[in-house]
Structure formats: structure tokens, C-alpha cells
Coordinates of C-alpha atoms in Angstrom, one line a residue:
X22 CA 111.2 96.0 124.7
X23 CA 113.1 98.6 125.1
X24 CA 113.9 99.3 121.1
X25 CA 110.4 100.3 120.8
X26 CA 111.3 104.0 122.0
X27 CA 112.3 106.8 119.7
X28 CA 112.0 106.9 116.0
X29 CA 111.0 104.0 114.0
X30 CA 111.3 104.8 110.6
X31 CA 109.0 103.1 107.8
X32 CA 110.7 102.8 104.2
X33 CA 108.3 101.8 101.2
X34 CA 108.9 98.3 99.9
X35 CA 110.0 99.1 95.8
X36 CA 108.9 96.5 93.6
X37 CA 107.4 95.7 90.0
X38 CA 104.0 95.5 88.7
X39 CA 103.8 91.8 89.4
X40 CA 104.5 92.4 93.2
X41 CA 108.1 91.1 93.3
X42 CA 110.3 93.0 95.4
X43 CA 113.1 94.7 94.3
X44 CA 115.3 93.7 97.0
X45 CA 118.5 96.0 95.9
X46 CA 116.3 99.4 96.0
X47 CA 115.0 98.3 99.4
X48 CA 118.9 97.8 100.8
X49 CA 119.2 101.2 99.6
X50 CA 116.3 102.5 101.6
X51 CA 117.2 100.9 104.7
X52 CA 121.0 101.5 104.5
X53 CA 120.0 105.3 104.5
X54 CA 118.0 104.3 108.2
X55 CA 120.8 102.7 109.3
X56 CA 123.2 104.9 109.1
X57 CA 121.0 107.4 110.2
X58 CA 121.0 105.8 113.6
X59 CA 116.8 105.1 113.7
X60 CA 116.1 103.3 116.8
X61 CA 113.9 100.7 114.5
X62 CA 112.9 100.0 111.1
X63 CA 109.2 99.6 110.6
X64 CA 109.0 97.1 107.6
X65 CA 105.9 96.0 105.8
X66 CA 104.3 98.8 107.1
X67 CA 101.3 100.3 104.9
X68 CA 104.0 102.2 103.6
X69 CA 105.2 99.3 102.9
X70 CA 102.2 98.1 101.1
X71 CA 102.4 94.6 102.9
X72 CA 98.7 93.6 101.8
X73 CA 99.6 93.8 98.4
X74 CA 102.5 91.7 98.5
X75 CA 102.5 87.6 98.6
X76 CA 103.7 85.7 102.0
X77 CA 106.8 84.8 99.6
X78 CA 107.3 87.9 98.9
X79 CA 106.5 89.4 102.1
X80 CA 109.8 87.0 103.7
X81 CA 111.9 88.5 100.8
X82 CA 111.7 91.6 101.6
X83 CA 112.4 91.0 105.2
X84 CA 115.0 89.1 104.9
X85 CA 116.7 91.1 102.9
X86 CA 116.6 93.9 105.3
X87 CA 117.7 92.4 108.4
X88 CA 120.6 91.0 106.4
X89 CA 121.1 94.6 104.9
X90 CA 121.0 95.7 109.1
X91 CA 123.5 93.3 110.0
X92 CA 121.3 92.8 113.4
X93 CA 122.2 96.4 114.4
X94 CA 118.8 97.9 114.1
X95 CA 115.5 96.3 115.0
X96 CA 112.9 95.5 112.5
X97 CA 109.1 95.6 113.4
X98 CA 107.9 93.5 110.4
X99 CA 104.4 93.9 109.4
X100 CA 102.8 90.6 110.1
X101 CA 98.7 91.7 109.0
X102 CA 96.2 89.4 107.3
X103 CA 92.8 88.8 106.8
X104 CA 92.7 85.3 108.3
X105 CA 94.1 84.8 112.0
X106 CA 96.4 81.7 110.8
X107 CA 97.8 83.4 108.0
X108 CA 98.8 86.0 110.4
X109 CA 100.0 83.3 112.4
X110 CA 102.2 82.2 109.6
X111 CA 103.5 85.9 108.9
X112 CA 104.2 86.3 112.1
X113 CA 106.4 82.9 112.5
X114 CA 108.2 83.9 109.1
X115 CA 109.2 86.8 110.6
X116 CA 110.3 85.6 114.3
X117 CA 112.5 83.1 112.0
X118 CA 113.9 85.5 109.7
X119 CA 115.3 87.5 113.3
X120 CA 112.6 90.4 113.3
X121 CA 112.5 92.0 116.9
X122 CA 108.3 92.4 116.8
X123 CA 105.1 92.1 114.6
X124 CA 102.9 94.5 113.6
X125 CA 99.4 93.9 113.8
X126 CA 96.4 95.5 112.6
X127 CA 93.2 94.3 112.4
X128 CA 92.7 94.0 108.9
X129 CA 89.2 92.7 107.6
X130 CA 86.8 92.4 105.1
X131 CA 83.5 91.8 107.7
X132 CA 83.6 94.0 110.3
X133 CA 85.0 92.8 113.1
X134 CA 83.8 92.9 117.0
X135 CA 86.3 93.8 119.9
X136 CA 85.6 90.4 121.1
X137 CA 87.2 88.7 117.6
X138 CA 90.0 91.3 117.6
X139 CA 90.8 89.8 120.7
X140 CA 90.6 86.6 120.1
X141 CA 93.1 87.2 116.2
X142 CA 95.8 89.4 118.4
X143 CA 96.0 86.8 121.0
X144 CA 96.3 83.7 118.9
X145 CA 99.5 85.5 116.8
X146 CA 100.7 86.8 119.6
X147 CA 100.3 83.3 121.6
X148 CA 100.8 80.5 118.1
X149 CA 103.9 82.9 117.1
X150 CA 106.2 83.4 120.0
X151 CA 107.1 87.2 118.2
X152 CA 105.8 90.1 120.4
X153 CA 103.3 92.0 118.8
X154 CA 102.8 95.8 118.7
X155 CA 99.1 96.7 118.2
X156 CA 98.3 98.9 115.0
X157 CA 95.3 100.6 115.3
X158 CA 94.7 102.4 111.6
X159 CA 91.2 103.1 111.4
X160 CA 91.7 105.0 108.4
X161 CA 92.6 101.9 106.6
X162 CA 91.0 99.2 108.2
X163 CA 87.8 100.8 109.7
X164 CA 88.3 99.4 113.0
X165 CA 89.6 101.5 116.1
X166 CA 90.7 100.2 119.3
X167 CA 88.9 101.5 122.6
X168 CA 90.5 102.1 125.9
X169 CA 88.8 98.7 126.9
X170 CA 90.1 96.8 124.3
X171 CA 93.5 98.3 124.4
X172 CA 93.9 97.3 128.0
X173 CA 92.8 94.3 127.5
X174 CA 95.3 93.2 124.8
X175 CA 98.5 94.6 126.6
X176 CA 97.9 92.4 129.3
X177 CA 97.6 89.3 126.8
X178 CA 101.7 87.8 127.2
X179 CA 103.7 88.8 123.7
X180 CA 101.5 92.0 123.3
X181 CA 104.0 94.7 124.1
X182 CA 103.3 97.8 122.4
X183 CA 100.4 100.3 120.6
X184 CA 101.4 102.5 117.4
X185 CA 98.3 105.2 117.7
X186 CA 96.6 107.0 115.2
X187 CA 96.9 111.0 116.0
X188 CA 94.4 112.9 114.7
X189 CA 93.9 116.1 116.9
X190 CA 97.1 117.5 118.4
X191 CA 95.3 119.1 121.7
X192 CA 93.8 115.5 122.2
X193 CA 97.1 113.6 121.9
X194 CA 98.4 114.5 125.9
X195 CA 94.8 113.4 127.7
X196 CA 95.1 110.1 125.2
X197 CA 98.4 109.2 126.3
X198 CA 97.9 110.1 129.8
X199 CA 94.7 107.8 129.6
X200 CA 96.8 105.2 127.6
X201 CA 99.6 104.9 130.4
X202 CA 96.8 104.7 133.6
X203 CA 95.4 101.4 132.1
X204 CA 98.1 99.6 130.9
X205 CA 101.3 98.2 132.0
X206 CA 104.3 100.4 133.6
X207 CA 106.6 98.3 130.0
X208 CA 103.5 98.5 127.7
X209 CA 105.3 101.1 124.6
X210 CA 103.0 103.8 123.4
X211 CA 103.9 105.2 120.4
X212 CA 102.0 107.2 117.8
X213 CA 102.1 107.5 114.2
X214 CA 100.5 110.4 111.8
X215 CA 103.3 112.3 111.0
X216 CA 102.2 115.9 111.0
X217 CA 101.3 115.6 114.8
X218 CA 104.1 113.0 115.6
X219 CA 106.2 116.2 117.0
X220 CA 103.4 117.1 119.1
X221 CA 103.2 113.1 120.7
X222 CA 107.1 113.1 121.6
X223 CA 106.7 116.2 123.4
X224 CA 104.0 115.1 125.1
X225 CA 105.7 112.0 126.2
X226 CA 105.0 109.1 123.8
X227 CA 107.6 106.3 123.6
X228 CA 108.4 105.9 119.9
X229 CA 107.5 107.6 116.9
X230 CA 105.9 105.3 113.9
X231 CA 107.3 107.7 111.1
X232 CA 106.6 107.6 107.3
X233 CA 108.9 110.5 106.1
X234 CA 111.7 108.8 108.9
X235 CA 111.5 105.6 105.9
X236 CA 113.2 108.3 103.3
X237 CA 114.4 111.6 105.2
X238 CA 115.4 110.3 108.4
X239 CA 117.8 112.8 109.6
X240 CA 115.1 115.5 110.0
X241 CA 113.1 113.4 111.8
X242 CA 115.5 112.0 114.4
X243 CA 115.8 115.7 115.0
X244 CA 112.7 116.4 116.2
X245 CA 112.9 113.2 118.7
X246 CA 116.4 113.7 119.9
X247 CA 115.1 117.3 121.0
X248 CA 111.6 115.7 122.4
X249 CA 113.5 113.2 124.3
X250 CA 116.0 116.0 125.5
X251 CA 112.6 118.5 126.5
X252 CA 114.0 120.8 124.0
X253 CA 110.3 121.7 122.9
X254 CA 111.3 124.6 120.8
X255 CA 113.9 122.9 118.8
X256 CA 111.6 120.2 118.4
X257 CA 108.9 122.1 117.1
X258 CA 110.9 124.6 115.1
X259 CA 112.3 121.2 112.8
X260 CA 108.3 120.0 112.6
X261 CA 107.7 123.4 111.3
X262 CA 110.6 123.7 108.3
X263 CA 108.1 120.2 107.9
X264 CA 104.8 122.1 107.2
X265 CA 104.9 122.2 103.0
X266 CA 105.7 117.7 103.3
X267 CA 102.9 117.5 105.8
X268 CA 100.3 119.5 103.3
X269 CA 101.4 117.4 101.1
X270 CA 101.0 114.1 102.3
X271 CA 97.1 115.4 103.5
X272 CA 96.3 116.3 99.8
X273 CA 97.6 113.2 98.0
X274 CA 98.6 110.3 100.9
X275 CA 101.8 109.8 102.4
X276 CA 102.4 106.8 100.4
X277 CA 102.1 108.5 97.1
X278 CA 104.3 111.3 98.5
X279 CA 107.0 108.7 99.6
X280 CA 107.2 107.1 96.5
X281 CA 107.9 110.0 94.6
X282 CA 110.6 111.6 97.4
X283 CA 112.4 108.1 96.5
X284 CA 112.4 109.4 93.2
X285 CA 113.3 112.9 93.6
X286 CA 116.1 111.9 95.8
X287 CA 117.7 109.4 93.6
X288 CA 117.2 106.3 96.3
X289 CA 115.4 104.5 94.0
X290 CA 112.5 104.7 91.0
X291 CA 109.3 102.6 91.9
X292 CA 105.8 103.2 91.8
X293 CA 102.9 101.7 94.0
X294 CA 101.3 98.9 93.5
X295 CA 98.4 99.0 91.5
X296 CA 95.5 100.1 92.1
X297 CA 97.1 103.3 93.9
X298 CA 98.5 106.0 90.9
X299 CA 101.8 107.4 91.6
X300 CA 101.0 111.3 92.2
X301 CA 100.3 113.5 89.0
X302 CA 102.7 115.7 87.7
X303 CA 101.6 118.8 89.0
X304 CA 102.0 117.5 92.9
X305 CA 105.4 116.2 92.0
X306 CA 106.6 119.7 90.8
X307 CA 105.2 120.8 93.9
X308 CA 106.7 118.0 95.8
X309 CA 109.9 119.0 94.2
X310 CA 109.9 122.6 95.0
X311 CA 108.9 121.9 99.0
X312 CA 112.3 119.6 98.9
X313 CA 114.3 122.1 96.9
X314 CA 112.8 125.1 99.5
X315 CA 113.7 122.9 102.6
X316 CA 117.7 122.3 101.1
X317 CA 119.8 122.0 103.9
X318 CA 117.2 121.6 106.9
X319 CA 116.7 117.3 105.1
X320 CA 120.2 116.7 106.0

């Protein structure tokens, strides 16, 4: 799988109140990626609020973007549910609609044992024929993945990839190293959390899982070109001209944040699906100001 490298960049999915995708503003979006040159677009993503949205609505979206693509750049489509064969079914709309991979978190309402993890990653991965990339959000779904369980899913056939929370910088290089000893030589490691997505790619990680990539992707292909090149200093110097976005996105939320860049930058006007608020005024001027202070360093 050798598209899950470099930057995959994760663009909201716009649409009404009712849940019904707005399939022009999401062109928009992913026509920026494109011709960005992203190595993947991360679709239905939590950024791309793919819980909220109806299996219907779920395979309009994605088909709209890999049409909007043209097959040029892969999609990972976001294939979670709370029921194993509903994830099933997600995951067979999206091998039929020409995604490249799932994404698959372990999304629940009961808590959930390593042992049933297993048992829901296996069956998508085995029922849908689409390999599936392992999302491990705690923050959302109140599950994390051990060592154990991770190495015992990427040796499942059709698991073929981990996007990794990162949520202490000096920890990312002893969790990759770790990662990489127990898993397979092909098995993609890649992390998301964008504030310390700079740090992962210089460590080593294959792909970043980025949020701001889904609406500024320039910048952010920046920092990985120079982390895939070893230029540590350029790399870091473009996460730092970052550092106003990334407070941001820790006070209110990336997705609140993206919504509003879309906004600010004239891509598109949508809000997030109820219940999430779009951010209040005074983060947006704030918001506003970061963008205006960064000017040329988004392009």
C-alpha cells in the first residue's frame, strides 16, 4: 500500500441541517487537495463527521469525490459504525465506489474488549475485500489500541495500516520504534494530531493523517516533503509559522476550527452538524487574525 505514505489530507464534508451533503462544496474542497498534490484524501474522517451522516449519504459524498479525483489521488473513506455488519456494508460501498482503503475505528456505545475489537476489524476487513487502516481515536471513542492488539490486527490479511493518536511529542520516536518491532516490514504507521504531526514525520512515521492538510494543504505538504527529505529544520520552522492554528484547534476543536477556515477562505460556507456549534465570534476574529498574520507562509 504504498499510497499510505506522506500526507493524507482530511477535508470536512459541508452539508445542511438535514445531513444532506452538499456535493459541489465538497468538489471544491477536494479539488484544492488535488491540485495540491496530497498523497491521499482522508474522506469521512471525523472531520468529516461520518457518524452523523446516513449510509446514503455517506456513498454520496464519496462518490462524488473520487469522481471529482478522476482516480489520481487515493481516498481512504471512513467506513466506522456501531454494528460490525453495518461496517461491513460501509466498507463494501466504498470498495465499489473505487476507494483505495477503509478507515476503521472502533466506535461503540458499550465498551468494547480487545477481544470484540478484534473480532469487528477482522470481519470488515475479511466480509469487505477493502484493506483497512486501523484508527485508534481514543479521544472520541474511548477505546485505545495496545501494542498487543495492534499486532495482532496487522497480521489479520486486509489490515494494512494504523493512523495513531500523538499526544506527547518526546513519546512519539519510542512509540513508533515499538510500533515497527511488532509488526510487519509493509504494515503503514502513520500518526494524526496535528500539532505534533511535524514531530512524527521527522521521527520516521509513514504518512501524516492531517486535518489542516483538508483546507491548507500547501503548508502542510511542506513540512512532509522536508521530513521525507531529513530537512529537520525546514520542517520544523513551517510547524512553527503553525503555532497560533494549533492553539487554536486545542481551545475550540479542530473541526470547529476547520469549518470556519472554509469560511474565512471563501472554499465554501457550512456549519457542523448539529449538536456541535460552529465557533463563537470572538475565536473566529481570532481565527481570522492567525490566517491574516500567517499571509504568505498558507500558500
Amino acid at each position: 500500500m504504498a499510497f499510505l505514505s506522506g500526507l493524507s489530507a482530511f477535508p470536512i464534508t459541508p452539508s445542511d441541517r438535514d445531513g444532506h451533503v452538499d456535493t459541489a462544496a465538497l468538489k471544491r474542497l477536494v479539488a484544492r487537495l488535488c491540485t495540491a498534490g496530497v498523497d491521499s484524501i482522508g474522506l469521512l474522517g471525523s472531520t468529516g463527521t461520518y457518524m452523523y451522516l446516513s449510509r446514503k449519504e455517506r456513498l454520496r459524498a464519496l462518490n462524488a469525490a473520487i469522481e471529482e479525483t478522476g482516480g489520481n489521488v487515493p481516498v481512504v473513506a471512513g467506513v466506522g459504525a456501531l454494528r460490525t455488519d453495518e461496517a461491513v456494508r460501509l466498507a463494501q460501498d466504498a470498495k465499489a465506489s473505487g476507494a483505495a482503503a477503509g478507515l476503521l475505528a472502533a466506535v461503540s456505545y458499550a465498551p468494547l474488549t480487545e477481544d470484540e475489537v478484534f473480532e469487528h476489524f477482522s470481519a470488515v476487513a475479511r466480509e469487505s475485500g477493502l484493506p483497512i487502516v486501523i484508527y485508534d481515536n481514543p479521544g472520541t471513542t474511548h477505546f485505545r489500541f495496545t501494542a498487543a492488539l495492534v499486532e495482532r490486527l496487522s497480521r489479520v490479511p486486509g489490515i494494512v495500516a494504523i493512523k495513531n493518536p500523538t499526544e506527547k511529542s518526546e513519546q512519539i520516536a519510542s512509540h513508533l520504534a515499538q510500533q515497527r518491532s511488532t509488526t510487519p516490514r509493509d504494515f503503514s504507521i502513520g500518526y494524526s494530531g496535528d500539532s505534533n504531526a511535524a514531530q512524527a514525520m521527522i521521527c520516521g512515521a509513514d504518512t501524516w493523517y492531517s486535518v489542516l492538510a483538508g483546507i491548507l494543504p500547501d503548508v502542510c505538504l511542506r513540512i512532509v516533503r522536508a521530513a521525507q527529505n531529513g530537512d529537520v529544520e525546514n520542517a520544523r520552522g513551517n510547524d512553527a509559522r503553525l503555532a497560533p492554528i494549533w492553539e487554536i484547534f486545542k481551545q475550540f476543536s479542530s473541526i470547529r476550527t476547520v469549518y470556519t477556515m472554509a469560511d474565512l477562505l471563501g472554499v465554501c460556507q457550512a456549519e457542523p452538524p448539529r449538536p456541535i456549534l460552529p465557533l463563537p465570534f470572538s475565536a473566529k476574529e481570532k481565527l481570522a487574525y492567525s490566517l491574516n498574520l500567517l499571509g504568505q507562509d498558507l500558500t
